[in-house]
Amino acid sequence: MHYFQYRNNELYCEKKKVIDIAKEFGTPLYLYSYRTITEHFDKIKRAFSCLDPLICYSVKANSNLTILKILVERGAGLDIVSGGELFRARLVKCPPKRIVYASVGKTEKEIKEAIDYGILLFNVESLPELVRINKLAKSLNKKVDVALRFNPDISSSTHRYIVTGKKETKFGMDIDSIKHIFSSWDNYSSINLKGLHIHIGSQITQAEPFIRAIKRVKNIMDELAKDGIYLDYLNIGGGLGIVYSEEKPQSAQDFADKVLPLLKGMNFKLILEPGRFIVGNAGILVTKVIYIKDTPIKRFIIVDAAMNDLIRPALYGAFHRIEPLRKRADVFEKKLSDIVGPVCESGDFLGKDRELNVKEGDYLVVFGAGAYGFSMSSNYNSRPRAREVLVKGNRTYLIRERETYQDLVRKERIVSI
Ligand code: PLP
């Protein structure tokens, strides 16, 4: 469900013609729908409302400040993974007690900053990290609340790069390490052990892996309860999949219906960390055809967006639906084509073997680009990063300016050696 729809062969975002926005703001351009973002957030909130969960939007999916502000003002917390994301959370005035902090490599500086701000929970990913947080909390004369990230060793049918709940991955701790920490709790006098956390991966379209993971983490909670240890929080992470092509992902309500029976009656606050589910289909990447290049082997539609703007196809072989912004009635020669950018890598493609009826100068739209799109973009090939625009009804808001060449070199120095 999203508010990018064709009417009379013309793509609209909410009430605005996308072609008008593309002409006004130029390309490549990330375009987001306010209504899609907020409705997706509301859907998760409603589906789990009986438990009144804290929904910590995962900043990494799309960290634009306006998007964060919209969600925080709607009651979201934030799931962060770096000092930079904490900085963003502070800029949008996210209350500290709505922030949870994962990452396997939190540095001392980052830990101190988060302690200073008074975040709700560190999601601790290893014993050395726990030791470090304890030491720093002691030096600051503070008592810090943490959840331990449990790696439930669950496989899920998603790309291997975005599986995080298998024991071969760097994330979280196995059951024995978790038990060891509980049994040696007296060593950590500056930490309160408040909860457990799992996050098994991303773009998971079935409920079943989540159910297996939740059952495993619940077993640990039950064992602890037998020893008189009651935790305040269970964080079941993010990972809900969305439609990119033919997927049939569960709705928020289907997911809740399957998961809630496992959680009801338990005496803790539930935390969720959705990212992709909220913003994935709320964003598109608009690009313009620069050239159509025919070779003896195939046709290349060369566009002004590239792997530096959207790396998912190059990195994961991810599929994104690509369509003309304005569907032409006049059919000229259609040919299977690769849609590629100007970057000097053969991996620089947005789509392969697509049949598109386009000419030089036409606009194309890459759907499902709202999550891990702009936030994973780079300046590779010294390409300034795209503009970001948000539509609400029939209004457009520029929420990030296009970078200039000057921005590219701002931090560099030409040193005479
Ligand atoms: N929580 C953690 C700890 C993550 O690492 C991620 C993404 O990698 C998320 C939540 C968000 O995942 P998704 O965007 O698939 O919902």
PDB file of C-alpha atoms and ligand atoms in Angstrom, residues 56 58 60-61 79-81 102-103 123 125 149 162 164 171 197-199 201-204 235 237-241 273-278 371-372, ligand 1:
ATOM      1  CA  CYS A  56      11.389   2.621  17.666  1.00  0.00           C
ATOM      2  CA  SER A  58      15.037   2.213  12.686  1.00  0.00           C
ATOM      3  CA  LYS A  60      19.283   3.601   9.323  1.00  0.00           C
ATOM      4  CA  ALA A  61      16.449   2.826   6.883  1.00  0.00           C
ATOM      5  CA  ASP A  79      16.449   2.664  17.027  1.00  0.00           C
ATOM      6  CA  ILE A  80      19.960   4.017  16.491  1.00  0.00           C
ATOM      7  CA  VAL A  81      23.315   2.424  15.695  1.00  0.00           C
ATOM      8  CA  ALA A 102      22.231  -1.379  18.910  1.00  0.00           C
ATOM      9  CA  SER A 103      25.568  -1.882  17.021  1.00  0.00           C
ATOM     10  CA  ASN A 123      21.144  -3.192  23.127  1.00  0.00           C
ATOM     11  CA  GLU A 125      25.929  -7.198  21.528  1.00  0.00           C
ATOM     12  CA  ARG A 149      20.920  -8.832  22.208  1.00  0.00           C
ATOM     13  CA  ILE A 162      20.785  -8.937   5.676  1.00  0.00           C
ATOM     14  CA  THR A 164      21.422 -11.084  11.370  1.00  0.00           C
ATOM     15  CA  PHE A 171      25.265  -9.863  15.873  1.00  0.00           C
ATOM     16  CA  HIS A 197      16.600  -7.910  22.282  1.00  0.00           C
ATOM     17  CA  ILE A 198      16.446  -9.852  19.032  1.00  0.00           C
ATOM     18  CA  HIS A 199      16.628  -8.710  15.423  1.00  0.00           C
ATOM     19  CA  GLY A 201      17.279  -9.841   9.684  1.00  0.00           C
ATOM     20  CA  SER A 202      15.559  -7.649   7.148  1.00  0.00           C
ATOM     21  CA  GLN A 203      12.992  -8.065   4.336  1.00  0.00           C
ATOM     22  CA  ILE A 204      11.506 -11.165   5.991  1.00  0.00           C
ATOM     23  CA  ASN A 235      12.555  -5.937  21.933  1.00  0.00           C
ATOM     24  CA  GLY A 237      13.499  -5.924  16.431  1.00  0.00           C
ATOM     25  CA  GLY A 238      12.467  -4.999  12.904  1.00  0.00           C
ATOM     26  CA  GLY A 239      12.723  -6.931   9.682  1.00  0.00           C
ATOM     27  CA  LEU A 240       9.189  -6.936   8.267  1.00  0.00           C
ATOM     28  CA  GLY A 241       9.310  -7.357   4.504  1.00  0.00           C
ATOM     29  CA  GLU A 273      12.184  -1.587  15.517  1.00  0.00           C
ATOM     30  CA  PRO A 274      10.655  -1.427  12.046  1.00  0.00           C
ATOM     31  CA  GLY A 275      12.489   0.472   9.334  1.00  0.00           C
ATOM     32  CA  ARG A 276      11.798  -0.802   5.831  1.00  0.00           C
ATOM     33  CA  PHE A 277       8.128  -1.491   6.589  1.00  0.00           C
ATOM     34  CA  ILE A 278       7.524   2.178   7.371  1.00  0.00           C
ATOM     35  CA  ALA A 371      14.395   2.420   2.700  1.00  0.00           C
ATOM     36  CA  TYR A 372      18.140   1.883   2.428  1.00  0.00           C
TER      37      TYR A 372
HETATM   38  N1  PLP B   1      16.878  -3.212  14.291  1.00  0.00           N
HETATM   39  C1  PLP B   1      18.167  -3.516  14.065  1.00  0.00           C
HETATM   40  C2  PLP B   1      19.039  -3.858  15.218  1.00  0.00           C
HETATM   41  C3  PLP B   1      18.664  -3.543  12.759  1.00  0.00           C
HETATM   42  O1  PLP B   1      19.937  -3.852  12.532  1.00  0.00           O
HETATM   43  C4  PLP B   1      17.789  -3.219  11.685  1.00  0.00           C
HETATM   44  C5  PLP B   1      18.243  -3.266  10.287  1.00  0.00           C
HETATM   45  O2  PLP B   1      19.230  -3.786   9.924  1.00  0.00           O
HETATM   46  C6  PLP B   1      16.466  -2.869  11.974  1.00  0.00           C
HETATM   47  C7  PLP B   1      16.048  -2.885  13.287  1.00  0.00           C
HETATM   48  C8  PLP B   1      15.498  -2.495  10.906  1.00  0.00           C
HETATM   49  O3  PLP B   1      15.243  -3.510  10.015  1.00  0.00           O
HETATM   50  P1  PLP B   1      14.119  -3.346   8.920  1.00  0.00           P
HETATM   51  O4  PLP B   1      14.409  -2.119   8.161  1.00  0.00           O
HETATM   52  O5  PLP B   1      14.232  -4.576   8.096  1.00  0.00           O
HETATM   53  O6  PLP B   1      12.816  -3.270   9.639  1.00  0.00           O
END
